[in-house]
Tab-separated table of C-alpha atoms in Angstrom:
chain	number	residue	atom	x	y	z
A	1	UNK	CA	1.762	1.633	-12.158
A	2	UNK	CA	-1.312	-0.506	-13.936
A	3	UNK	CA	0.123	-3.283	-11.212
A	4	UNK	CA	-0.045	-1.198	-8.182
A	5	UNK	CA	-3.553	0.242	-8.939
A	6	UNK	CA	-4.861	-3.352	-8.538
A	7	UNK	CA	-3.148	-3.982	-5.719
A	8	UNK	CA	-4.740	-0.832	-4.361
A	9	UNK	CA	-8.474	-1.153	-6.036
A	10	UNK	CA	-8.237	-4.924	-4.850
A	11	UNK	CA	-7.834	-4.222	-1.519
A	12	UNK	CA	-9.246	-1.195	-0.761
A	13	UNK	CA	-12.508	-2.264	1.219
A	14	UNK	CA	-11.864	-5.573	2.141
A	15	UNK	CA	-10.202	-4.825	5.482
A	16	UNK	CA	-11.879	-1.270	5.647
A	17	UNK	CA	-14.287	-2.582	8.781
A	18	UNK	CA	-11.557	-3.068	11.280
A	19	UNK	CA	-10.923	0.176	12.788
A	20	UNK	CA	-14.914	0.283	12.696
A	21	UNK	CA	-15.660	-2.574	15.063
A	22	UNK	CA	-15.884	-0.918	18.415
A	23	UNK	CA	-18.143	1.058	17.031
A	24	UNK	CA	-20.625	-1.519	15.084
A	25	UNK	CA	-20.246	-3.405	18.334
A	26	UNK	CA	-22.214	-0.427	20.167
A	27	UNK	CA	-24.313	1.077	17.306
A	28	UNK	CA	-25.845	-2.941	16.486
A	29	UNK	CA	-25.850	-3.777	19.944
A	30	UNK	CA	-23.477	-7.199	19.051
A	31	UNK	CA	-20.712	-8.988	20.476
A	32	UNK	CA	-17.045	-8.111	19.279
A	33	UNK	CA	-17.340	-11.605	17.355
A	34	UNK	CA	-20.073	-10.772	15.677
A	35	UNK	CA	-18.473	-7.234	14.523
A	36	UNK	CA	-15.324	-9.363	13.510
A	37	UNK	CA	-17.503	-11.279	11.507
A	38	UNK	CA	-17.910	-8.035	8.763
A	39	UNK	CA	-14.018	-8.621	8.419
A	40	UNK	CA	-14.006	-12.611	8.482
A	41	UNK	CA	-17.337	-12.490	6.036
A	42	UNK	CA	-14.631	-10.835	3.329
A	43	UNK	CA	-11.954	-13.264	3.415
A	44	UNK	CA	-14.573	-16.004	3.792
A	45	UNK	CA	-16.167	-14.565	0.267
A	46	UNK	CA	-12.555	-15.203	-1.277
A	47	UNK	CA	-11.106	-18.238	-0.272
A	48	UNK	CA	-14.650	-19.358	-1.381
A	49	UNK	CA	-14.795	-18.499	-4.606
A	50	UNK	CA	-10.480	-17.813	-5.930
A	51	UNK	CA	-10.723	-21.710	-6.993
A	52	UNK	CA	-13.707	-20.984	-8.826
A	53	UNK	CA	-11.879	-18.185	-10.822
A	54	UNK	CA	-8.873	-19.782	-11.187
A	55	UNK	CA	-11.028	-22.856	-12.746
A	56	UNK	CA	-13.152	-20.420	-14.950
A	57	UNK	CA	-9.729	-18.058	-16.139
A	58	UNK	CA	-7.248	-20.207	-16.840
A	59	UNK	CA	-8.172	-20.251	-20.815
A	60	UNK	CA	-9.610	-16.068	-20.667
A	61	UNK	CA	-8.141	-12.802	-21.830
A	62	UNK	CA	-6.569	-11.945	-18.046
A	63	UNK	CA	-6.732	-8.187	-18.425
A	64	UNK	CA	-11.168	-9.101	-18.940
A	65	UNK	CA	-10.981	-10.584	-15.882
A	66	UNK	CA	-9.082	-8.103	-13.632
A	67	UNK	CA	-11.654	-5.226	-14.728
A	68	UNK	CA	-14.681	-7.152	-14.391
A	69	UNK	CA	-13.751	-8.260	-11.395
A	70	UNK	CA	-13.454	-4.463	-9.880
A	71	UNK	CA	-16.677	-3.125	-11.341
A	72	UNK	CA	-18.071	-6.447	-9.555
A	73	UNK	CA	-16.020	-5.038	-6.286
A	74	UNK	CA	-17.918	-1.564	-6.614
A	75	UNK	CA	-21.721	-2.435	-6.884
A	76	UNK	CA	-22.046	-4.947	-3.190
A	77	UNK	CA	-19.666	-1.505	-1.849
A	78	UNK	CA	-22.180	0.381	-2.223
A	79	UNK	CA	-24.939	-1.092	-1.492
A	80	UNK	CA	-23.405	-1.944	1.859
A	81	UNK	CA	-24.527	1.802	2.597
A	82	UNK	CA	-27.843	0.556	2.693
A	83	UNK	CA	-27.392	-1.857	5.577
A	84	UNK	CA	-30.035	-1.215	8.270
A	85	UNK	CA	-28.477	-4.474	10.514
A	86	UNK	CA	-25.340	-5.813	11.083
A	87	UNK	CA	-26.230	-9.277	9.201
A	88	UNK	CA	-26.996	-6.955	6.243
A	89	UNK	CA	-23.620	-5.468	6.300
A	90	UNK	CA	-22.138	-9.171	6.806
A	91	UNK	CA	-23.616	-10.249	3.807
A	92	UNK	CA	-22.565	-6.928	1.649
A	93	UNK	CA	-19.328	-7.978	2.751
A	94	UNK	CA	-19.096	-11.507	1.799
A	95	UNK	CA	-20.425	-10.629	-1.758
A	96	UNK	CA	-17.200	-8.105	-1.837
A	97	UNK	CA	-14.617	-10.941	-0.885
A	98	UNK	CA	-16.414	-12.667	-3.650
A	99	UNK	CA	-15.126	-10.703	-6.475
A	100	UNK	CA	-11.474	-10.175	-5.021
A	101	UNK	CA	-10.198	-13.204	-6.311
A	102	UNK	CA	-10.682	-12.082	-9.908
A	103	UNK	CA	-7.926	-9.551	-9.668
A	104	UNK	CA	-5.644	-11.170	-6.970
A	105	UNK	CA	-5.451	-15.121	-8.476
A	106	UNK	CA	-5.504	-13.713	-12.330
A	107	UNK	CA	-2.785	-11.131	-11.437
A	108	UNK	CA	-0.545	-13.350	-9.423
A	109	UNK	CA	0.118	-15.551	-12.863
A	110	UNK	CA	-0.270	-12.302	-15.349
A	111	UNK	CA	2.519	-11.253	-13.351
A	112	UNK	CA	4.570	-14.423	-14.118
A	113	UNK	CA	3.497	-14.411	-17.900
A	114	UNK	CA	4.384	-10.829	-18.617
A	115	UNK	CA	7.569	-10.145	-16.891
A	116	UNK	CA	11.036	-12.521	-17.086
A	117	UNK	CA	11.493	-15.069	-14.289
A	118	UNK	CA	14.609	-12.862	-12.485
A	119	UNK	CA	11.880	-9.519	-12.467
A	120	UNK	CA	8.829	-11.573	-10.648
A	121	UNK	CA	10.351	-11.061	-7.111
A	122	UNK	CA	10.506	-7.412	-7.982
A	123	UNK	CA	7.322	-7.023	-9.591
A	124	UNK	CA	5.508	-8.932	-7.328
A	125	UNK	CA	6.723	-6.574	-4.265
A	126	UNK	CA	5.338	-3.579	-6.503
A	127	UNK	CA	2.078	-5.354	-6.515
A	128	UNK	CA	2.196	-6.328	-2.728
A	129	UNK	CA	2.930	-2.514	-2.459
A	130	UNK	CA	0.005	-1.692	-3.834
A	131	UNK	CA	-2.211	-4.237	-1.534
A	132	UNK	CA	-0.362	-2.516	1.519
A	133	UNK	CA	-1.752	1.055	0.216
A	134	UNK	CA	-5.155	0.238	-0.412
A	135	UNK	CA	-5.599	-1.822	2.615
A	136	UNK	CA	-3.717	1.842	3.925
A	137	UNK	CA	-6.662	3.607	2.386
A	138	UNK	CA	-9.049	2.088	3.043
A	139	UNK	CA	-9.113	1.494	6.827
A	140	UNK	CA	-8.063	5.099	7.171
A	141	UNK	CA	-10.450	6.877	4.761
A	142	UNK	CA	-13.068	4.761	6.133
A	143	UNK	CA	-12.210	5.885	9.801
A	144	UNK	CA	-11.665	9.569	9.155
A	145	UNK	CA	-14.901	9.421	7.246
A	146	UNK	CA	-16.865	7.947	9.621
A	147	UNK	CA	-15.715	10.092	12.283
A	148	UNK	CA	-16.494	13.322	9.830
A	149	UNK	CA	-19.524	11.489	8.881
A	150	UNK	CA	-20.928	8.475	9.313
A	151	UNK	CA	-19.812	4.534	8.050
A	152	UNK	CA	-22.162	5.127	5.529
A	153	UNK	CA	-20.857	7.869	3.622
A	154	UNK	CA	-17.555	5.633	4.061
A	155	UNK	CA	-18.897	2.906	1.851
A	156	UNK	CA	-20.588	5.411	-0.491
A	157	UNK	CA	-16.851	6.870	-0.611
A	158	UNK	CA	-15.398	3.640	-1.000
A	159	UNK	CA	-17.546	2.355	-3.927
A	160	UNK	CA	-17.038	5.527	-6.037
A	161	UNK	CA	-13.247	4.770	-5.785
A	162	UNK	CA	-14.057	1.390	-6.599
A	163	UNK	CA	-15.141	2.758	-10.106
A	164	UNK	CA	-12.649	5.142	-10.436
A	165	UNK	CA	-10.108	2.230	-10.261
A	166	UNK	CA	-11.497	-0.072	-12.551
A	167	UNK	CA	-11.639	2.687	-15.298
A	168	UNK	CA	-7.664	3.557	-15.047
A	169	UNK	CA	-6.766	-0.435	-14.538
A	170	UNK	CA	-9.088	-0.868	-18.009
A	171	UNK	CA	-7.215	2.210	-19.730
A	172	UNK	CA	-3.498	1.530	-18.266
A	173	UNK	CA	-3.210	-2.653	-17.869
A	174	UNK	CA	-1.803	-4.036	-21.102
A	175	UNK	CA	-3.445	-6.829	-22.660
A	176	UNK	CA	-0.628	-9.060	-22.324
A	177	UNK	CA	0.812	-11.546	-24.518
A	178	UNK	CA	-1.310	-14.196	-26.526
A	179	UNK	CA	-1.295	-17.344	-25.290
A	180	UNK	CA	-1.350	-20.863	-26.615
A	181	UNK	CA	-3.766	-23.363	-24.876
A	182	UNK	CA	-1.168	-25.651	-22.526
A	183	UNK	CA	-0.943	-29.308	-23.075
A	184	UNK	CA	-1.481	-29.857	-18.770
A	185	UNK	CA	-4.878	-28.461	-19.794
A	186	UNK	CA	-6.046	-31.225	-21.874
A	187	UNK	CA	-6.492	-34.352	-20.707
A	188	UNK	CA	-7.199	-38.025	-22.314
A	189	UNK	CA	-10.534	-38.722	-23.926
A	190	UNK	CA	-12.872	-40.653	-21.316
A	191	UNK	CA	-15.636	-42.659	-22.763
A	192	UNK	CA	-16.368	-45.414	-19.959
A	193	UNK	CA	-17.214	-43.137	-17.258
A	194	UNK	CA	-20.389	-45.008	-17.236
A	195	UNK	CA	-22.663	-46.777	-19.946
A	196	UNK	CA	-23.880	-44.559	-22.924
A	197	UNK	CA	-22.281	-41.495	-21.155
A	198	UNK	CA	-20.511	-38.740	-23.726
A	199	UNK	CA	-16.573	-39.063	-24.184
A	200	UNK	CA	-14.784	-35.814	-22.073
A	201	UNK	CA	-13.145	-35.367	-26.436
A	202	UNK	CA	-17.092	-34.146	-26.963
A	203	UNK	CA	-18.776	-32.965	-23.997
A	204	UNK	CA	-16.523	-29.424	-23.474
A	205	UNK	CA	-17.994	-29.163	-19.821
A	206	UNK	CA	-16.933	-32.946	-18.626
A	207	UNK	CA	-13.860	-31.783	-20.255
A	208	UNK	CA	-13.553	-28.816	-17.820
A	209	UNK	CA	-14.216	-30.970	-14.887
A	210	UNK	CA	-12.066	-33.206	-15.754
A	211	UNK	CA	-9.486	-30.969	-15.963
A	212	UNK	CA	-10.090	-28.626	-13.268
A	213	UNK	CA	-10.182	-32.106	-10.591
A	214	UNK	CA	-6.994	-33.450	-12.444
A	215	UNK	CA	-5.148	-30.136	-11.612
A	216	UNK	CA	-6.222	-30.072	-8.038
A	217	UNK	CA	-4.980	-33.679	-7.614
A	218	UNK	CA	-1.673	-32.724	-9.378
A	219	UNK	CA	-1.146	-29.775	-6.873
A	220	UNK	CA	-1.945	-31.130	-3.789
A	221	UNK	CA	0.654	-34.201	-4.616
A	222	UNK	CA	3.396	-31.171	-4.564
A	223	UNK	CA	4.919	-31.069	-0.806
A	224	UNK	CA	5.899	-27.279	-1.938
A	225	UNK	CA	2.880	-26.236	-3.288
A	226	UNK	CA	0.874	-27.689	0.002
A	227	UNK	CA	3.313	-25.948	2.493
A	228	UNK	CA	3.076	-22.936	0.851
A	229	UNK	CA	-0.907	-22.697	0.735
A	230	UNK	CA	-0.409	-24.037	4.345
A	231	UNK	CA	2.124	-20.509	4.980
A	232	UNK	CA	-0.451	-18.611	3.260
A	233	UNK	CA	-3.149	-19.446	5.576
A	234	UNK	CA	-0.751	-18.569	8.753
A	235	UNK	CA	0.885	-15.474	6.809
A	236	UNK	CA	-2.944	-13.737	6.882
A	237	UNK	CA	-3.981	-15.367	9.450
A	238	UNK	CA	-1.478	-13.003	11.997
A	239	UNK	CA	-1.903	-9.979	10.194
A	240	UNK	CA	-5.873	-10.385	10.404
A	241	UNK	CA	-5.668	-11.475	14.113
A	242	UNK	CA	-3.527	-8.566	15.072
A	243	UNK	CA	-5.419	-5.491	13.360
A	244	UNK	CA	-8.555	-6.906	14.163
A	245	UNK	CA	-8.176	-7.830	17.600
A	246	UNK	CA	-6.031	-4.914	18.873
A	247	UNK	CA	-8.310	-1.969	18.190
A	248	UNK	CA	-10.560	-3.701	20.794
A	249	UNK	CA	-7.711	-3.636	23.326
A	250	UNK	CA	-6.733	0.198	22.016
A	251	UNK	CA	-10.023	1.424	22.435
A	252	UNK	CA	-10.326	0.648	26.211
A	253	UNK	CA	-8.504	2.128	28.692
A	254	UNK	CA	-5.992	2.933	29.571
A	255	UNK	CA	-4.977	3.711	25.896
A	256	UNK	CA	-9.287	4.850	24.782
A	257	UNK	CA	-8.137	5.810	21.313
A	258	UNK	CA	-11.443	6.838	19.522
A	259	UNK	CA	-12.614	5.284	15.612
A	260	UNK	CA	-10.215	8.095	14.257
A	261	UNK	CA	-7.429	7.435	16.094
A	262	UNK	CA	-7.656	3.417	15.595
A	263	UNK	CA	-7.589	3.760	11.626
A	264	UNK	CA	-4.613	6.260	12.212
A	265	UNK	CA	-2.731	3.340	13.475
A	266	UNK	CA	-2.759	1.840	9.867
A	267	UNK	CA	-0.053	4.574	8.963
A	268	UNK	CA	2.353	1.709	9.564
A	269	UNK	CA	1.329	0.162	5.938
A	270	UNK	CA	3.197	3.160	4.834
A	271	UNK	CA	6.483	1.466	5.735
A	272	UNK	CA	5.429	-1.258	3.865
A	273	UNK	CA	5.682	0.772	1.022
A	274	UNK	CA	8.985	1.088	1.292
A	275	UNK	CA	10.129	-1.838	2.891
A	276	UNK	CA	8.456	-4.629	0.406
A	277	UNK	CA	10.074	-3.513	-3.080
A	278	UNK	CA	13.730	-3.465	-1.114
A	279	UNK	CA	12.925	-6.877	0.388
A	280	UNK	CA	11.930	-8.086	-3.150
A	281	UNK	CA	15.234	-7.345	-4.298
A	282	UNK	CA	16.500	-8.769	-1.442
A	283	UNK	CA	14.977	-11.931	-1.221
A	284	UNK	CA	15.981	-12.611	-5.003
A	285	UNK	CA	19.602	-12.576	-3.645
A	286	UNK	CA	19.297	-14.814	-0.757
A	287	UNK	CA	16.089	-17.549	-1.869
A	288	UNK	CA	12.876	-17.722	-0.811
A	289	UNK	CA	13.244	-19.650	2.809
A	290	UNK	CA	15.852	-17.446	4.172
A	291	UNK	CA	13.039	-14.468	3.326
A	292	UNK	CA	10.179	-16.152	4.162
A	293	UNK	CA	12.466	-17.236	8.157
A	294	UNK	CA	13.594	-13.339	7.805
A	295	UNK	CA	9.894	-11.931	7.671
A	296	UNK	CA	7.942	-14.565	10.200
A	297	UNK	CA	10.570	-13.305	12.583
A	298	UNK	CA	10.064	-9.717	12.426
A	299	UNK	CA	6.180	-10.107	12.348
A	300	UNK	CA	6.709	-12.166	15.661
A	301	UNK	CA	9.063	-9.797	17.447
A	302	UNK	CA	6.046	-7.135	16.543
A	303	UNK	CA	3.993	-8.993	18.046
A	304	UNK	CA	5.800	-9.183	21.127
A	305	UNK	CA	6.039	-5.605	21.234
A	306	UNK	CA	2.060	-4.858	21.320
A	307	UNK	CA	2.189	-6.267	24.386
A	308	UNK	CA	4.177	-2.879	26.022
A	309	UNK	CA	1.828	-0.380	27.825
A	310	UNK	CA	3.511	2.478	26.061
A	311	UNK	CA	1.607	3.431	22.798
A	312	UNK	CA	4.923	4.042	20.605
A	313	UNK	CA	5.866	0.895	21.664
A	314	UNK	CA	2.730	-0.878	20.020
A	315	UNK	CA	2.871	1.408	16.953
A	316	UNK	CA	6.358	0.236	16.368
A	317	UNK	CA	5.194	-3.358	17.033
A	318	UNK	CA	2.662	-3.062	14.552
A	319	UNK	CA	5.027	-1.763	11.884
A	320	UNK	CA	7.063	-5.137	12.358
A	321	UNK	CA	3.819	-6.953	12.151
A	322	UNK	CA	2.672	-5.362	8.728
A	323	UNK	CA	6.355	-5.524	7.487
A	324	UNK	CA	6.892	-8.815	8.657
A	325	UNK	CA	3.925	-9.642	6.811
A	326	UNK	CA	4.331	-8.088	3.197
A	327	UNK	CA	7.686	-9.879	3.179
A	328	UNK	CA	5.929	-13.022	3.852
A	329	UNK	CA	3.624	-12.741	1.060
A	330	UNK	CA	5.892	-11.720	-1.642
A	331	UNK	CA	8.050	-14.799	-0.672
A	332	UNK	CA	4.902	-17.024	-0.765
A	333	UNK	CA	3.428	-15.854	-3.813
A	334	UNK	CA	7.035	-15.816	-5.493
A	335	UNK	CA	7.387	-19.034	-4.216
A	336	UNK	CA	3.869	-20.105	-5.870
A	337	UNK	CA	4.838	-19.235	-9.333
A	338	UNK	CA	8.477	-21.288	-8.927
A	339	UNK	CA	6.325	-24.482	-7.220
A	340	UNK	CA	3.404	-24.390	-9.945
A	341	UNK	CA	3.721	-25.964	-12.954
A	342	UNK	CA	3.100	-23.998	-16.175
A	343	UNK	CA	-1.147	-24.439	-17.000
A	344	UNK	CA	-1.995	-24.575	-13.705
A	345	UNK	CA	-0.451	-21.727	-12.067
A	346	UNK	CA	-3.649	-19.632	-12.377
A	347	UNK	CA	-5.481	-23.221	-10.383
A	348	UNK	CA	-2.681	-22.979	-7.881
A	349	UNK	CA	-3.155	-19.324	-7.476
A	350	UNK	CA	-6.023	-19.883	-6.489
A	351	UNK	CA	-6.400	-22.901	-4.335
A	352	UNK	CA	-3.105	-20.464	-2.647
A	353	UNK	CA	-5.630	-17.424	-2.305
A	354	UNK	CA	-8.281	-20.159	-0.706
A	355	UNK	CA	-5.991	-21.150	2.228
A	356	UNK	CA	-4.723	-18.130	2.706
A	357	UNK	CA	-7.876	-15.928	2.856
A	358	UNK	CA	-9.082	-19.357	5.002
A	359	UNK	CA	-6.604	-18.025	7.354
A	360	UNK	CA	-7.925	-14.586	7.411
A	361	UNK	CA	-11.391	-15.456	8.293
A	362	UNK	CA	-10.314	-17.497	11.261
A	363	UNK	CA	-8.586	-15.015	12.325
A	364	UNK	CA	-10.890	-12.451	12.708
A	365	UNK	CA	-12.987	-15.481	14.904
A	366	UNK	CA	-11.002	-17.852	16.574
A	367	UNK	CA	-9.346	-15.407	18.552
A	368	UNK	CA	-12.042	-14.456	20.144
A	369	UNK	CA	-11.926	-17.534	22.532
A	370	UNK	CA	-8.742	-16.267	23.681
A	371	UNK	CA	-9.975	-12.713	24.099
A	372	UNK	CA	-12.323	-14.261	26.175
A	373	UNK	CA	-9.798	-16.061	28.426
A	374	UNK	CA	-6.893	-12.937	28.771
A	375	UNK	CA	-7.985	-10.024	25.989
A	376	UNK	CA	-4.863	-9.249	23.850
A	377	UNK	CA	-2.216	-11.152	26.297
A	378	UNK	CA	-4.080	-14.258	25.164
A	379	UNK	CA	-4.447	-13.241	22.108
A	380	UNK	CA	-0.982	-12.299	21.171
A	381	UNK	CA	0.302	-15.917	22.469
A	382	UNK	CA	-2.091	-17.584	20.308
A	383	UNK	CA	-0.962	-16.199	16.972
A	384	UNK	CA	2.876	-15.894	17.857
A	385	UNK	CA	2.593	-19.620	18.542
A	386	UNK	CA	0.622	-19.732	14.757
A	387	UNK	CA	3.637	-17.841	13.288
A	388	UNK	CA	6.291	-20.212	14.830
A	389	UNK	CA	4.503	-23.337	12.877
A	390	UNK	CA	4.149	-21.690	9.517
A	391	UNK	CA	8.269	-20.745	10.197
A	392	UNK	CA	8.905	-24.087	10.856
A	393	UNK	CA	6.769	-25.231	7.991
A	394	UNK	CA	8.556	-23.094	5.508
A	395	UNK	CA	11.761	-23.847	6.669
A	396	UNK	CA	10.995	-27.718	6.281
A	397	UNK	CA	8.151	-27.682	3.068
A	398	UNK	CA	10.201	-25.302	1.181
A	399	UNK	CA	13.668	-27.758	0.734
A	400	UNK	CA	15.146	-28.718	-2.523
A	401	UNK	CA	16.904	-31.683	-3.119
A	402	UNK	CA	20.784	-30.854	-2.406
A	403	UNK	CA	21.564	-30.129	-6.197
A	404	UNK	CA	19.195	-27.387	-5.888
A	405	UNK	CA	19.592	-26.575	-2.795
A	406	UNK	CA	17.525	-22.899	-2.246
A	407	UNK	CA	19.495	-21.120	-5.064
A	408	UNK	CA	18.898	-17.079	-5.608
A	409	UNK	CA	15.675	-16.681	-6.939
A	410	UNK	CA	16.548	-15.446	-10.495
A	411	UNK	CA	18.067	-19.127	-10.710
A	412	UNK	CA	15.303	-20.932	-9.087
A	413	UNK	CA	12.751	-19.697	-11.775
A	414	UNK	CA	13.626	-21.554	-14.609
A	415	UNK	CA	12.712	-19.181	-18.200
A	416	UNK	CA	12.109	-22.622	-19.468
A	417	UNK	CA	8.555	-23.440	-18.628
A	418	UNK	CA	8.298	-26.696	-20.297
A	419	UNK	CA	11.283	-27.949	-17.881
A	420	UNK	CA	10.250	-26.218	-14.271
A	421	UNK	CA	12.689	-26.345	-11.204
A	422	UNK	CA	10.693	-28.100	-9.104
C-alpha cells in the first residue's frame, strides 16, 4: 500500500497541465509550445536533478528521503497558484520535477533491497500502478476542477494532497533494512591529483566525487545499462508526446471536446491499473525483452488507432498507448535493477530517471515541428517511428550471452548480490 501511495503522491502533479493546455494557450495569449512547455519544464526539473539524488542517497536512510522529497513536492504546488504569467507557472513547475526524483530513483532500489529478487517484477508493477493512478488523478482532478473552478484552485487542491501523502507515506513506509556501506562505494586513496593537494582517504568530499564520477564511468561501460536508459528516454518520450499533443487535436473540431472532457480521456490509466500487476507476473515468466517487444507493440498499434475519426476509436487507442507504456516501464526499471551492479543501483536509478524524463521533455517540444507540418498525422508518425527504434534497441541492447540467454526473470536476478547476472 506504502508503495502505491508514492507512486501516486509522486506523480500526482507532474503531468496535471496537459488536459489544461488549450486553455493556458488562450488565457496567456501563447503558442501551444509554449503551453507544452509547463509539462516539458517538469520532466526537465527531473532528469536534471535524479543524478544529483542518486549521488547524494546512496549512503542515507531511504525512507528520509522519500518523505522529504514529497513535502518538497507540496510547497512549489502551491505556490504555482500564485502564477500571474505563464513563465511563472513554468518555473513553479520545473521546481516540482525537481523534487520527484527523491521518491522515484530512491524507491526504484528500496524496492530491490526490501523485497526478494523473484517479487521485484511484481512489486515494481504495484508501484508503476500507483504512478498510473496519480498521473489518473491528477490530470482529471485538475480538469474537473478547473472547469468547476478555476486552475488555481486545482493547484491549491493539488498541494493539499501533496501533504496529505507525505504524512501516510511517513506513517505507513517501513524503514527498511540496515545497510552496510558497499565496497563499489569506496574507492583507492588518491594523493597525486596535483602537488600538495589532500589524499581522497582524508578529504570526505573528493572522496564523494571521486566516487560518484567512478560510478558513472562504470555504468555507462554497461551496453545493458546504456540501452536501457536509451528505452527509458523513448518509453516517456511516446506517452508524453501522445497526451500532450492530442488534446490539441481533440479540442478542435470536429471532435471540440472542452478542458473537462480532455482530462476525462485519462480514464484509460484506469486499465493500467489492472493491466500492469498481471503483466508483472507475466513478464517474470517470459524475460524482460519478450515484455519490453510485447508492450512497444501495443503502445504503437494505439497509436495507430488515434489516427481514426471516430472518438471510441481514439479512446481505445489511447488505452493501448498508456498500457503499452506501463508495461514498458516495469520491464525497464526491472531490467535496471538486474543490469546495475549492487552500490550503484541507486546512481543508475538515477542516471535511468535522467534519460528517461530527458525523453519526456522533448516530447512535450519537439513535436511541435511536426504539428506544425500535418497536426496529429505528423505527429503520430514521428513518435511511432521513435517507438520502433527503442523496440529495436531493446531487442538488440538487452541480449545475454547464449548461456544466459533471456532466462525468466526470477532466474535472471541473481539473490547473490556480490556475484550479479550480468
Amino acid at each position: 500500500m506504502a508503495v502505491t501511495l508514492c507512486g501516486v503522491c509522486a506523480f500526482l502533479q507532474l503531468y496535471c497541465t496537459q488536459p489544461l493546455l488549450p486553455l493556458l494557450t488562450h488565457l496567456f495569449h501563447a503558442s501551444k509550445t509554449a503551453s507544452g512547455m509547463t509539462v516539458s519544464a517538469a520532466t526537465l526539473g527531473v532528469a536534471l536533478s535524479a543524478p544529483v539524488f542518486g549521488a547524494l542517497t546512496e549512503r542515507l536512510a531511504r525512507k528520509r528521503v522519500i518523505v522529504a522529497s514529497l513535502l518538497g513536492i507540496a510547497v512549489p504546488t502551491l505556490l504555482a497558484a500564485t502564477s500571474t504569467s505563464l513563465a511563472q507557472l513554468i518555473f513553479w513547475r520545473f521546481l516540482q520535477g525537481i523534487m520527484v526524483p527523491g521518491i522515484v530513483a530512491v524507491l526504484v532500489t528500496y524496492i530491490g533491497e526490501e523485497w526478494p529478487p523473484d517479487r521485484v517484477a511484481l512489486i515494481m508493477s504495484f508501484y508503476v500502478s500507483g504512478t498510473a493512478l496519480g498521473g489518473f488523478l491528477g490530470r482529471v482532478g485538475t480538469g474537473i476542477l478547473t472547469d468547476w473552478f478555476n486552475w488555481r484552485i486545482a493547484f491549491i487542491a493539488l498541494g493539499v494532497a501533496s501533504l496529505a501523502g507525505a504524512g501516510a507515506v511517513a506513517a505507513w513506509l517501513p524503514h527498511g533494512r540496515p545497510r552496510l556501506m558497499p565496497a563499489l562505494t569506496r574507492v583507492p586513496q588518491v594523493s597525486t591529483l596535483r602537488p600538495g593537494s589532500p589524499s581522497a582517504a582524508t578529504d570526505p568530499d573528493l572522496t564523494s566525487e571521486l566516487t560518484f564520477i567512478h560510478q558513472v564511468q562504470s555504468l555507462f561501460r554497461s551496453r545493458r545499462l546504456v540501452t536501457t536508459f536509451a528505452v527509458g528516454f523513448n518509453v516517456l518520450f511516446s506517452l508524453v508526446g501522445v497526451f500532450t499533443w492530442i488534446t490539441f487535436h481533440l479540442s478542435a473540431a470536429p471532435f471540440s471536446l472542452s478542458t473537462t472532457a480532455l482530462s476525462s480521456l485519462f480514464f484509460v490509466y484506469l486499465i493500467g491499473l489492472v493491466v500492469t500487476p498481471a503483466a508483472g507476473l507475466l513478464i517474470t515468466r517470459v524475460g524482460l525483452r519478450a515484455g519490453i517487444a510485447g508492450a512497444i507493440a501495443c503502445s504503437m498499434a494505439g497509436v495507430l488507432l488515434t489516427l481514426a475519426p471516430s472518438l471510441g476509436v481514439v479512446i481505445l487507442g489511447l488505452t493501448l498507448v498508456s498500457s503499452g507504456v506501463f508495461i514498458a516501464q516495469t520491464a525497464s526499471q526491472s531490467h535496471l535493477r538486474v543490469a546495475a551492479p549492487p552500490g550503484s543501483r541507486v546512481t543508475a536509478a538515477g542516471l535511468y530517471m535522467t534519460c528517461y524524463y530527458l525523453g519526456g521533455t522533448a516530447a512535450g517540444i519537439v513535436p511541435g515541428a511536426f504539428w506544425a507540418l500535418g497536426k496529429w498525422p505528423a505527429c503520430a508518425a514521428f513518435i511511432i517511428a521513435m517507438q520502433a527504434v527503442a523496440l529495436i534497441i531493446a531487442l538488440l541492447g538487452w541480449r545475454t550471452p547464449p548461456a544466459l540467454s533471456d532466462p525468466p526473470l526470477q532466474e535472471s536476478m541473481n539473490p547473490n548480490p556480490a556475484q550479479p547476472n550480468l
